[in-house]
mmCIF file of C-alpha atoms and ligand atoms in Angstrom:
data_model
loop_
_atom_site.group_PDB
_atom_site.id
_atom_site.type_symbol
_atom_site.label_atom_id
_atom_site.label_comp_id
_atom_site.label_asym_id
_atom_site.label_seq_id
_atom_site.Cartn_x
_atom_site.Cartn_y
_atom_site.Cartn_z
ATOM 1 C CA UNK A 1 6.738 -6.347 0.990
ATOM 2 C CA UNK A 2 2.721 -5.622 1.283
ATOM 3 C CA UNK A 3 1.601 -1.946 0.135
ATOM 4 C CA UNK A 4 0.403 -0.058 2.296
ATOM 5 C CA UNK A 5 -2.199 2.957 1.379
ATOM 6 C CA UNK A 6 -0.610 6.074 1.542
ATOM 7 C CA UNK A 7 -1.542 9.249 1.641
ATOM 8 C CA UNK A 8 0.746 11.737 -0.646
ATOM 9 C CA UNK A 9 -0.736 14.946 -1.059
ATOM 10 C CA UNK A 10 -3.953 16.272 0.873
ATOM 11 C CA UNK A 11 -6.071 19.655 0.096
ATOM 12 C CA UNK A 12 -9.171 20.604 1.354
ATOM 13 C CA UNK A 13 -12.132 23.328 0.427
ATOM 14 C CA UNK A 14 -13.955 25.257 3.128
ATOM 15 C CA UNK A 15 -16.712 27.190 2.694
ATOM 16 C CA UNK A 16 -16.192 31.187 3.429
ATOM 17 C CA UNK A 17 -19.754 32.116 5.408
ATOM 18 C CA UNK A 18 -18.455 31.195 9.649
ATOM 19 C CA UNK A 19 -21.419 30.697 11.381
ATOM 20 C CA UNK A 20 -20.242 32.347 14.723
ATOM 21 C CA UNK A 21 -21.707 30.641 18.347
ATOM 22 C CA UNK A 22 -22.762 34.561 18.666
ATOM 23 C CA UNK A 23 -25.243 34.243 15.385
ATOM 24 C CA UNK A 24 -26.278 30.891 16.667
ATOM 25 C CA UNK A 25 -27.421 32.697 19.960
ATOM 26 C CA UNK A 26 -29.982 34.780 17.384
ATOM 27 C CA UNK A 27 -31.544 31.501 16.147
ATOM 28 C CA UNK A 28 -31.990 29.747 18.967
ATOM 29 C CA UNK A 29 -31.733 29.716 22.898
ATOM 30 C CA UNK A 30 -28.183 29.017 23.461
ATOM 31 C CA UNK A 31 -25.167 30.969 24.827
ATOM 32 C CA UNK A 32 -21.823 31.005 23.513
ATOM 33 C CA UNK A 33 -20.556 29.888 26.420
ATOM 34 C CA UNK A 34 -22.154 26.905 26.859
ATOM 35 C CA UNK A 35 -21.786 25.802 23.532
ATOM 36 C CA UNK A 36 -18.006 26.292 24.370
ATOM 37 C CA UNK A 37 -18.051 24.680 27.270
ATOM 38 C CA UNK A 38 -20.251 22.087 26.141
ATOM 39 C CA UNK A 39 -18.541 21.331 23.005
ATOM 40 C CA UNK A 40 -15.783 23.210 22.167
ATOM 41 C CA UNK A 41 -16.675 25.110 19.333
ATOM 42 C CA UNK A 42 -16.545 28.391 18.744
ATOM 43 C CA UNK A 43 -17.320 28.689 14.939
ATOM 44 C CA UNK A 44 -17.981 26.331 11.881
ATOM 45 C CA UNK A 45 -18.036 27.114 8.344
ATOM 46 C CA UNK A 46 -21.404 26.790 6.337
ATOM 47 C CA UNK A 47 -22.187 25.810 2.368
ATOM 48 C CA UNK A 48 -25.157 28.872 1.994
ATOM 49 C CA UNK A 49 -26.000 28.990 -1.665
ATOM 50 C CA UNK A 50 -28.710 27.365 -2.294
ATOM 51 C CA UNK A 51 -28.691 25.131 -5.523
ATOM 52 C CA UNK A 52 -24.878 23.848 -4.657
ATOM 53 C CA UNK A 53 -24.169 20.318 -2.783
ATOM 54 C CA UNK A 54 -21.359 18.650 -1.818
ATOM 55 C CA UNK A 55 -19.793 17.947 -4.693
ATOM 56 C CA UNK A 56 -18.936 21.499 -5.182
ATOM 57 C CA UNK A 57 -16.346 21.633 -2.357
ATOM 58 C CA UNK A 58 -15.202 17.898 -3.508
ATOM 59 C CA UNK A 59 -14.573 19.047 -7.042
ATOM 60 C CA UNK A 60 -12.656 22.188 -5.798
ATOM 61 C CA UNK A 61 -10.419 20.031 -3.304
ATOM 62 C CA UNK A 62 -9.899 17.640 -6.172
ATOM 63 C CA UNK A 63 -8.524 20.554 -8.421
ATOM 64 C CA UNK A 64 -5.955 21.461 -5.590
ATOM 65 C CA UNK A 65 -5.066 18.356 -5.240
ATOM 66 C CA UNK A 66 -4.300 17.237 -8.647
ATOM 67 C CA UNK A 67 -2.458 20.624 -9.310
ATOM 68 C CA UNK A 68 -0.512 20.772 -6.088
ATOM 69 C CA UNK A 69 0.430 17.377 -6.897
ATOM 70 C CA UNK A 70 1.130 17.095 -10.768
ATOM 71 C CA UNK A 71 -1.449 14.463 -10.969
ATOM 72 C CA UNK A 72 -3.106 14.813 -14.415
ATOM 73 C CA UNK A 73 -7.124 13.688 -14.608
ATOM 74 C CA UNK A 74 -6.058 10.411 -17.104
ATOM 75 C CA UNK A 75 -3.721 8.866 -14.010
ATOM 76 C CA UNK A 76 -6.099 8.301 -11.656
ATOM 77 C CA UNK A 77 -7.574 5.112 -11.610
ATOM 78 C CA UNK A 78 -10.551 5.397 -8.642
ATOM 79 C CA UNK A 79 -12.356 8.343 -7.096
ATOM 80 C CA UNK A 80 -14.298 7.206 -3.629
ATOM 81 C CA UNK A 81 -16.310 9.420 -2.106
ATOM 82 C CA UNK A 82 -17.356 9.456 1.630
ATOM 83 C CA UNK A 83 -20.730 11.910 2.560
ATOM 84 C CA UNK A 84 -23.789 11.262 4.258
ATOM 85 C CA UNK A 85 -25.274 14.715 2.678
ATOM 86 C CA UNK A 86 -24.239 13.558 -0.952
ATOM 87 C CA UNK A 87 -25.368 15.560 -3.803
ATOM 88 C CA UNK A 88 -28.757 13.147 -4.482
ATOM 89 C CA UNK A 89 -29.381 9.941 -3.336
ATOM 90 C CA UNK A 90 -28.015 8.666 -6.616
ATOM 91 C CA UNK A 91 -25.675 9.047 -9.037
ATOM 92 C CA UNK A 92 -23.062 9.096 -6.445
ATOM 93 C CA UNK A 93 -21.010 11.935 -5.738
ATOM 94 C CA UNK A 94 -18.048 10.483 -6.954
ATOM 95 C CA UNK A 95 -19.428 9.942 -10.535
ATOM 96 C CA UNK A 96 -20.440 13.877 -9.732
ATOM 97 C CA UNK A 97 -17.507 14.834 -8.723
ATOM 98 C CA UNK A 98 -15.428 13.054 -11.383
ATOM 99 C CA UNK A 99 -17.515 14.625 -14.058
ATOM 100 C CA UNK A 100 -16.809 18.145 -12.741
ATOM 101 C CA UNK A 101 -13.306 17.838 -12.800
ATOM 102 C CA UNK A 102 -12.986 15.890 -15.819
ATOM 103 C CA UNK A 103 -11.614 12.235 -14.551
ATOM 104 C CA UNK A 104 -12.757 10.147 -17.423
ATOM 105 C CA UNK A 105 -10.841 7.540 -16.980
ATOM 106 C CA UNK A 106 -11.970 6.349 -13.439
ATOM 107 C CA UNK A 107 -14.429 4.528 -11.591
ATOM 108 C CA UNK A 108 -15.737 5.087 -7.962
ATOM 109 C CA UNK A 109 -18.497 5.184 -5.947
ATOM 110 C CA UNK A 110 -19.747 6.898 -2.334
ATOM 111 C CA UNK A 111 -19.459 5.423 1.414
ATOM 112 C CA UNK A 112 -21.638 6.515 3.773
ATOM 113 C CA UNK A 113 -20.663 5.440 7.442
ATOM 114 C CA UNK A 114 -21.246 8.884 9.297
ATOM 115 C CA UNK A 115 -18.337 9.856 11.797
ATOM 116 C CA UNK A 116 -16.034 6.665 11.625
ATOM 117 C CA UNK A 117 -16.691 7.298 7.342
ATOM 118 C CA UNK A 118 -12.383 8.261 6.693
ATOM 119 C CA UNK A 119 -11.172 5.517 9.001
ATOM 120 C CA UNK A 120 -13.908 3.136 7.090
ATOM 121 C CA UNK A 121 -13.366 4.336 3.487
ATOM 122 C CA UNK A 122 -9.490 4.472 4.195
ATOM 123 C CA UNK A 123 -9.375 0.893 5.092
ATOM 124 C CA UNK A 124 -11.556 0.618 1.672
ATOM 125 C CA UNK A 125 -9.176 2.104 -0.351
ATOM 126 C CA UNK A 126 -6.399 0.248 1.351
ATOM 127 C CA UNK A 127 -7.556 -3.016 -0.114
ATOM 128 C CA UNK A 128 -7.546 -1.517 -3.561
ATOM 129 C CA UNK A 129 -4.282 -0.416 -2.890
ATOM 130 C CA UNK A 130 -3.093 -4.186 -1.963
ATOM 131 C CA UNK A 131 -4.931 -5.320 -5.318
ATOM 132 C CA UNK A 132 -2.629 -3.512 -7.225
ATOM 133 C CA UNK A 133 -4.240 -0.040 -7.510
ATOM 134 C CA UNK A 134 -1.766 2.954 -7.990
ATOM 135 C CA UNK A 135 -3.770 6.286 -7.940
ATOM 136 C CA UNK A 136 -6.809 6.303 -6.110
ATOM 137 C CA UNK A 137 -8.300 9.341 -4.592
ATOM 138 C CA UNK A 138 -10.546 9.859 -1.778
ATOM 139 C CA UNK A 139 -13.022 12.725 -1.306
ATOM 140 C CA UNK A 140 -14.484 13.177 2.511
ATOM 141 C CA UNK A 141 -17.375 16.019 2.642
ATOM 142 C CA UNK A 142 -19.648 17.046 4.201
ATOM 143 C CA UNK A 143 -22.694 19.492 3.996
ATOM 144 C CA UNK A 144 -24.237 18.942 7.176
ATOM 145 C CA UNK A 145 -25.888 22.544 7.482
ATOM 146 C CA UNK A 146 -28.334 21.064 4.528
ATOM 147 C CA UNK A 147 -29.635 18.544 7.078
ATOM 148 C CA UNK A 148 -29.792 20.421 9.912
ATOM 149 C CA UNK A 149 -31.997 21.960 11.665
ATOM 150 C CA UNK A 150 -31.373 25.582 12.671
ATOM 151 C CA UNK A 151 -34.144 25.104 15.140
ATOM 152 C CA UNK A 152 -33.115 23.082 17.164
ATOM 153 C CA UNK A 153 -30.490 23.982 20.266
ATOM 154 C CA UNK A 154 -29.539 20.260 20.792
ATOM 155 C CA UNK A 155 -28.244 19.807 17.348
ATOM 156 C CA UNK A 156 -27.764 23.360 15.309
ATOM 157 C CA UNK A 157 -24.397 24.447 17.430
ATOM 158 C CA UNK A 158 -22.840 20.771 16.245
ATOM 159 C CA UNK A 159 -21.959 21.116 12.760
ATOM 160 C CA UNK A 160 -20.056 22.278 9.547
ATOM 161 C CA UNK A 161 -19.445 22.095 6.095
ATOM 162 C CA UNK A 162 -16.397 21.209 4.471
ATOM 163 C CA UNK A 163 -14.494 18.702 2.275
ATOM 164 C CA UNK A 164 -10.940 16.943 1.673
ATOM 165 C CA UNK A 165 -9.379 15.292 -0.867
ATOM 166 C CA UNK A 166 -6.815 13.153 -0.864
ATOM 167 C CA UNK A 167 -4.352 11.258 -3.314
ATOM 168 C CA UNK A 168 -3.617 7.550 -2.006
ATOM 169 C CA UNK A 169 -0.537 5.673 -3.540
ATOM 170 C CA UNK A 170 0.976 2.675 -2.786
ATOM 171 C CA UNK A 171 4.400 2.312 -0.229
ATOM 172 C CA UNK A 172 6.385 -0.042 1.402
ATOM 173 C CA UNK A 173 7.451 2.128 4.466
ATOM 174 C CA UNK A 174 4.631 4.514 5.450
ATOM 175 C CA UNK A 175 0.637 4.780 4.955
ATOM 176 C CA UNK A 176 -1.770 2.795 6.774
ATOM 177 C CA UNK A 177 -0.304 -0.114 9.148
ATOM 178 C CA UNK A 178 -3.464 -1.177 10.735
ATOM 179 C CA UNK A 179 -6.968 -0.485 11.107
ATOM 180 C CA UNK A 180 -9.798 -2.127 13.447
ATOM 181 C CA UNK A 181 -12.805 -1.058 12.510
ATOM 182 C CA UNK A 182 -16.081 -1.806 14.697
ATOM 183 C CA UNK A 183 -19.952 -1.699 14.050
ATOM 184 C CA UNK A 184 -22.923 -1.842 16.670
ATOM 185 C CA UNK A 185 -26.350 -1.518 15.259
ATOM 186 C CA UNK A 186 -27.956 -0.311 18.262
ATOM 187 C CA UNK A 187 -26.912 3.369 17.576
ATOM 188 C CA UNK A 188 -29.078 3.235 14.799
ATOM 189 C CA UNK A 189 -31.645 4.602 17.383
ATOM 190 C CA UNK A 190 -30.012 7.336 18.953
ATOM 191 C CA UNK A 191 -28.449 9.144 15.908
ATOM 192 C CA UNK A 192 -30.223 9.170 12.558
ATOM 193 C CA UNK A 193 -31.850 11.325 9.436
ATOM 194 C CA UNK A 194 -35.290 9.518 9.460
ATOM 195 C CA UNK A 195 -37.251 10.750 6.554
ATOM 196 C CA UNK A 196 -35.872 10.602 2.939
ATOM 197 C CA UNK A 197 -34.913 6.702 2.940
ATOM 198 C CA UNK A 198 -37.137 4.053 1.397
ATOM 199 C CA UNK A 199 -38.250 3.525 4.917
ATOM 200 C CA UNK A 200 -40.033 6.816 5.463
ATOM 201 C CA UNK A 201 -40.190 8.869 1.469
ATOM 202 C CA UNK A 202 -40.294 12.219 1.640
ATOM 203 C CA UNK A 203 -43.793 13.516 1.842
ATOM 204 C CA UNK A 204 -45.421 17.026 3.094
ATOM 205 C CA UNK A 205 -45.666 14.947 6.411
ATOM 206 C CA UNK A 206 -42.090 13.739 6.826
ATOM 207 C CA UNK A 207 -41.123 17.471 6.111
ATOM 208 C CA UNK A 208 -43.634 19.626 8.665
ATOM 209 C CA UNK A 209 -42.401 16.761 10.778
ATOM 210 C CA UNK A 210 -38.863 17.928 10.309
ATOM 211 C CA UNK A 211 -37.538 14.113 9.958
ATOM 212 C CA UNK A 212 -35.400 15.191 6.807
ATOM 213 C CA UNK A 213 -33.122 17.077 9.858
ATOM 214 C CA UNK A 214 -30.148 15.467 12.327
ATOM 215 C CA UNK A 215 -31.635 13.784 15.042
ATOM 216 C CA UNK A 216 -29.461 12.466 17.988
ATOM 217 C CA UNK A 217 -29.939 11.669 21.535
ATOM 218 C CA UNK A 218 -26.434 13.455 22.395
ATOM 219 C CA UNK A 219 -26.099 12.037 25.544
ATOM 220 C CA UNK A 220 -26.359 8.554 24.687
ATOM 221 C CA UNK A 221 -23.942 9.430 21.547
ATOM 222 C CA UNK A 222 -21.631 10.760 24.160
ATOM 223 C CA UNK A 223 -21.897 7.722 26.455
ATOM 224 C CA UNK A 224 -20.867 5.034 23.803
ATOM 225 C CA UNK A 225 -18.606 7.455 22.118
ATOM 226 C CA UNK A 226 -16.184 8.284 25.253
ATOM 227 C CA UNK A 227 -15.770 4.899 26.254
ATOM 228 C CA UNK A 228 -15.474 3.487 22.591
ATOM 229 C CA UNK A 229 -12.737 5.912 21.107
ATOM 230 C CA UNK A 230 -10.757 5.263 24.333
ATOM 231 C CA UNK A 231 -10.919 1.921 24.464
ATOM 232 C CA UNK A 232 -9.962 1.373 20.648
ATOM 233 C CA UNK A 233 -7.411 3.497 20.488
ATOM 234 C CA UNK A 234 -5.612 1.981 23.301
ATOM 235 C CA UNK A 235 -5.905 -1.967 22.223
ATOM 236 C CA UNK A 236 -4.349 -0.459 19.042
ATOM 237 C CA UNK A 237 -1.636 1.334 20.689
ATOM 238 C CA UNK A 238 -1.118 -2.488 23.179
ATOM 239 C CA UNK A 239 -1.421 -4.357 19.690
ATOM 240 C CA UNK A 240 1.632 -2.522 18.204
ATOM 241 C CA UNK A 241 3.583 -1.955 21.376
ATOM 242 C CA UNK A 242 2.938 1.662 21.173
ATOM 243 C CA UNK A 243 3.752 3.627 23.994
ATOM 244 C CA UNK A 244 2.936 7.196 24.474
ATOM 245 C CA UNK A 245 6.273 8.491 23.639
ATOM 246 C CA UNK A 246 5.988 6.386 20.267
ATOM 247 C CA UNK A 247 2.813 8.155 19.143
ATOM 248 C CA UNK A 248 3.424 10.584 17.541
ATOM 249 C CA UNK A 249 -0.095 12.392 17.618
ATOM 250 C CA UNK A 250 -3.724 11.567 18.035
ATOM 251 C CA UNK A 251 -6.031 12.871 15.571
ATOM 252 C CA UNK A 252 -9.736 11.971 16.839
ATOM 253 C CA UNK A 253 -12.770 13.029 15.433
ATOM 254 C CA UNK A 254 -13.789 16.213 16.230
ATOM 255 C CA UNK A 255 -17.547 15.466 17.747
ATOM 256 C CA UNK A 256 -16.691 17.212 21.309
ATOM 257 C CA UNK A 257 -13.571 18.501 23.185
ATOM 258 C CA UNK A 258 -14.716 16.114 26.294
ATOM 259 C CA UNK A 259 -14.519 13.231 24.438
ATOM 260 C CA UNK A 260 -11.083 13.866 22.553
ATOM 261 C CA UNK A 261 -9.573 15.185 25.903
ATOM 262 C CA UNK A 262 -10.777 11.990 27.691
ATOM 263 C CA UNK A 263 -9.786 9.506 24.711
ATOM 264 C CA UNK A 264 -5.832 11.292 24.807
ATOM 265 C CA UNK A 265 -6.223 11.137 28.585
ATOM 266 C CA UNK A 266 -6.793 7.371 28.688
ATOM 267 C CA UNK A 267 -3.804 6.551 25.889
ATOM 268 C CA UNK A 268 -1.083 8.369 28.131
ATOM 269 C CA UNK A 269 -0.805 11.523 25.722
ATOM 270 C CA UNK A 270 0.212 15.044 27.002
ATOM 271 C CA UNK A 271 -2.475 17.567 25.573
ATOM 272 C CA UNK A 272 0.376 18.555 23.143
ATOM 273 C CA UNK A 273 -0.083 15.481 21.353
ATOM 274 C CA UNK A 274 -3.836 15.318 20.940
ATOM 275 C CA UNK A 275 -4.143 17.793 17.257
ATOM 276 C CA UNK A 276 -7.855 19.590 17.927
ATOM 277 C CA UNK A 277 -9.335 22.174 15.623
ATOM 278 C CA UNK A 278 -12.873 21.564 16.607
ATOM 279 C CA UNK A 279 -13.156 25.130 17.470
ATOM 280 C CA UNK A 280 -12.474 25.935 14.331
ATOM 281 C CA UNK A 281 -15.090 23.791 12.273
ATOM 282 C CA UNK A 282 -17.243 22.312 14.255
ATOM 283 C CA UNK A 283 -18.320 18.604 13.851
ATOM 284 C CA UNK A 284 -17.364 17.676 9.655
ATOM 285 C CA UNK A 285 -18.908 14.269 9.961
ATOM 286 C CA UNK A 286 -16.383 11.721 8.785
ATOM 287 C CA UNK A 287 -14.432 14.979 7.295
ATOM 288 C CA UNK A 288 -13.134 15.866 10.583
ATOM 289 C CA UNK A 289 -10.137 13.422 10.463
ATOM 290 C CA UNK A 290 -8.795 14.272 7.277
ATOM 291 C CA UNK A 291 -9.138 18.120 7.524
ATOM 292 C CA UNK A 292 -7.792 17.988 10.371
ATOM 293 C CA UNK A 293 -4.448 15.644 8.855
ATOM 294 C CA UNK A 294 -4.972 19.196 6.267
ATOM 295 C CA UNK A 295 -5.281 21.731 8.917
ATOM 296 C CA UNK A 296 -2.110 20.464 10.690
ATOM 297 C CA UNK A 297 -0.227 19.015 7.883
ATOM 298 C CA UNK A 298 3.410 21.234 8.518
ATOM 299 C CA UNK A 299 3.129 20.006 12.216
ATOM 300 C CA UNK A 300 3.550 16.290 10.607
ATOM 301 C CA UNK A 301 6.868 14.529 10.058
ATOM 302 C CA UNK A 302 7.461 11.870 7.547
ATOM 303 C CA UNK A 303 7.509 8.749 9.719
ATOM 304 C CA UNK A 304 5.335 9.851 12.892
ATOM 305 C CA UNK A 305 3.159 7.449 14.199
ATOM 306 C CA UNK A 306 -0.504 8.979 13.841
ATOM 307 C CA UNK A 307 -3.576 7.132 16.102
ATOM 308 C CA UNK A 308 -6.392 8.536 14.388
ATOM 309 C CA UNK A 309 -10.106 7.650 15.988
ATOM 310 C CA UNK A 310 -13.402 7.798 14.862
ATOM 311 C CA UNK A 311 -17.165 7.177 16.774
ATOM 312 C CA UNK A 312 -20.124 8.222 14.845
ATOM 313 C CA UNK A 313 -23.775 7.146 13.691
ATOM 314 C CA UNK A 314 -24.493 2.927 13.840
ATOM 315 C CA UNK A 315 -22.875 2.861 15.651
ATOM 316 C CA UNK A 316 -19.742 3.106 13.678
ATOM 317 C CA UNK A 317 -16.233 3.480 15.335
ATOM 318 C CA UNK A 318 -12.757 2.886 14.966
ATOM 319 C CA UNK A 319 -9.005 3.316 14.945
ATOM 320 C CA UNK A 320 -6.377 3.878 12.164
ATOM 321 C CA UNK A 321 -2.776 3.379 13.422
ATOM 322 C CA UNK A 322 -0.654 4.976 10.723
ATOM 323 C CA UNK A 323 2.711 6.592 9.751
ATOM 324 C CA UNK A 324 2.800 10.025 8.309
ATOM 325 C CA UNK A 325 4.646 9.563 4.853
ATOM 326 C CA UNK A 326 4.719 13.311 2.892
HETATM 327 O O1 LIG B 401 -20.095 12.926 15.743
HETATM 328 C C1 LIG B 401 -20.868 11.778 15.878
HETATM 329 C C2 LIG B 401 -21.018 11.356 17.283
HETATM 330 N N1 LIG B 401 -21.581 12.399 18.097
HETATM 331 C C3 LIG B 401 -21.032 12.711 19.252
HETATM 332 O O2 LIG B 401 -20.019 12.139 19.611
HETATM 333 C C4 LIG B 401 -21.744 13.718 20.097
HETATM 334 C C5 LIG B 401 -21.904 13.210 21.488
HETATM 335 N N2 LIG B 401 -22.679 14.086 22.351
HETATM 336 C C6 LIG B 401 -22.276 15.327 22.700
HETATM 337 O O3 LIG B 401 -21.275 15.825 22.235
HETATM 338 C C7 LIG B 401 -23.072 16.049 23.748
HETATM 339 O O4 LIG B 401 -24.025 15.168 24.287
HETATM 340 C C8 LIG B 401 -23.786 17.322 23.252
HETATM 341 C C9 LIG B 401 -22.757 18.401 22.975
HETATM 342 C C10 LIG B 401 -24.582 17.026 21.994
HETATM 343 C C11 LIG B 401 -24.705 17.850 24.348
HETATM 344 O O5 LIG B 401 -23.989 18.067 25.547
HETATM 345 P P1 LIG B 401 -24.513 17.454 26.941
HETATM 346 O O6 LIG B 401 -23.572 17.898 27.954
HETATM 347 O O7 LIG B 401 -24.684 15.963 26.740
HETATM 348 O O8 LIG B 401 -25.888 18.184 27.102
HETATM 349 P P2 LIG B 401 -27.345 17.568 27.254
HETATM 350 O O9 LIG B 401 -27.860 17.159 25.913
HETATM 351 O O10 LIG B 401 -27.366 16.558 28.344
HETATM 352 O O11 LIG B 401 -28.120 18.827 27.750
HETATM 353 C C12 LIG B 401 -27.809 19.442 29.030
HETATM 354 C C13 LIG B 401 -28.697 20.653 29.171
HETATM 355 C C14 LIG B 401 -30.160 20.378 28.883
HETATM 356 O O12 LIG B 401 -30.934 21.178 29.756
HETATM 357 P P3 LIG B 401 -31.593 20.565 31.093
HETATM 358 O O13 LIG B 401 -32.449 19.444 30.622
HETATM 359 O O14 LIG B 401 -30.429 20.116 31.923
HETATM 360 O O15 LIG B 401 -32.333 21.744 31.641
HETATM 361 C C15 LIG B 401 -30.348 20.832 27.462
HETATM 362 O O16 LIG B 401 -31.688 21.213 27.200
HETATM 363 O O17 LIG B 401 -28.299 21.642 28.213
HETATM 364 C C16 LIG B 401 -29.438 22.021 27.417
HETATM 365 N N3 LIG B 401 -28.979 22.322 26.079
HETATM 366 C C17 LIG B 401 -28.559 23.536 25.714
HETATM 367 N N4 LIG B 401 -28.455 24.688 26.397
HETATM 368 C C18 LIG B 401 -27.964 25.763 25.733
HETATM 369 C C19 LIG B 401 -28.877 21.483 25.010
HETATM 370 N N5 LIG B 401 -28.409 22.152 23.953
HETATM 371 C C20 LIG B 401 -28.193 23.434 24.377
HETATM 372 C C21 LIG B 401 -27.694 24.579 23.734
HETATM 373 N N6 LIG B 401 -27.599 25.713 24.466
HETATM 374 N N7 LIG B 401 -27.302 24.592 22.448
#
């Protein structure tokens, strides 16, 4: 029978400073209420000390996970990485990461896809998994609060820091059934970090400029995004002959409550169904996903049928169906 990629154990590191919608109203001129009512969130965690990246919350997921597991450092054979806020711009944060928790024995490398990264780096690590890899594990994080701008109303309520790790075996019965996976390059102008590339280099201009910040045209974003995670999510649930009652639970991307509520709505789920901790922690980037599989982990049985769905930056989107396997 074909391997599947499965996930079999899953910890996560969060950062302790919550930046509260109430502190937010002291930077800029919002309200906690419409941020709720806008979004959905009502606090994120933020990365503050200065000097530490990413890979500080990857390395101290990894830990957990390769004690809660049993996993020593010499039996893993791959760490991947997904950030858009990595570390540097190179060495990746998986050779970072690696080094900090002493896997020696590995290779790896980041993905960078934004929102839809998990659903794009899990169908990554799937093909490894159908070459014959055995332990491979995959680091989401985020430190969005480094690239954002606490200035700016449209975009400063959005995010949060955090990061996931995950150990990804091979099975015959439960992990990843399908993925369909979609790319539209005409995001690429509503949601972006400008300055920094080898487009625009960081100069004293691209800085007083702020173009080293989060820009997006949210309601654009939210446009594409509403239809798109629908729309997926149901051909893959028509694909496999999934009916409501078969799923299990959807676990979107946490971007904005409207745009989970409406992508549930449209696949025939009771709210019940649809896991949501976007109040919680704010947008993670392509982190949401997984800490979210973390956050709700004891609500998951072995063999549930999961529809997890991504839209993000690219415009990048997607949907996973898989079957819950720890
Ligand atoms: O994760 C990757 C993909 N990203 C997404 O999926 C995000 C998609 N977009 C969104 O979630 C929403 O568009 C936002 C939450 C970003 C914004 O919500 P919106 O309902 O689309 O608001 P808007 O940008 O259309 O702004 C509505 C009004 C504006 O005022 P006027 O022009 O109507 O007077 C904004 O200036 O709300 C104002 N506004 C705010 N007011 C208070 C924008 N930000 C704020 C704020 N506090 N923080």
């Amino acid at each position: 029978m074909t391997k599947k990629a499965l996930i079999t154990g899953i910890e996560a590191s969060i950062p302790d400073y919550v930046l509260t919608n109430s502190e937010l109203e002291t930077l800029v001129d919002t309200s906690d209420q419409w941020i709720r009512e806008r979004t959905g969130i009502v606090e994120r965690h933020i990365l503050k000390q200065d000097g530490l990246g990413i890979s500080e919350l990857g390395a101290d997921a990894v830990r957990k996970l390769l004690a809660s597991t049993g996993t020593s450092v010499d039996e893993v054979e791959m760490l991947i990485c997904h950030t858009i806020s990595p570390d540097m711009a190179f060495p990746s944060t998986a050779n970072i990461i690696s080094d900090k928790v002493g896997i020696k024995n590995a290779w790896g490398y980041d993905i960078g896809s934004g929102c839809s990264g998990f659903l794009f780096s899990l169908a990554t690590v799937d093909a490894f998994i159908k070459a014959g890899k055995k332990k491979i594990i995959l680091v989401c994080g985020e430190r969005l609060s480094g690239i954002t701008d606490y200035t700016d109303r449209n975009t400063c309520p959005l995010f949060g820091d955090a990061a996931v790790a995950m150990l990804i075996e091979p099975s015959e019965e439960f992990g990843l059934v399908d993925y369909d996976n979609h790319v539209d390059g005409i995001g690429r102008h509503y949601l972006y970090q400008k300055a920094g590339g080898s487009m625009y280099p960081a100069t004293a201009e691209t800085v007083a400029r702020k173009e080293h910040f989060i820009y997006q045209d949210g309601k654009t974003v939210f446009k594409y995004a509403v239809s798109n995670m629908a729309d997926v999510s149901v051909a893959m649930m028509e694909k496999h002959n999934l009916t409501a009652d078969d799923v299990a639970y959807l676990i979107p991307h946490q971007a904005n409550l409207r745009i989970i509520a409406a992508t549930g709505h449209r696949m025939g789920l009771d709210d019940s169904k649809i896991l949501i901790d976007i109040e919680k922690y704010g947008n993670t980037g392509g982190t949401s996903i997984p800490l979210a599989l973390w956050d709700f982990k004891d609500k998951l049985k072995k063999g549930d049928n999961l529809i997890l769905s991504a839209f993000g930056s690219g415009f990048a989107w997607g949907a996973v169906y898989y079957k819950w396997g720890i």
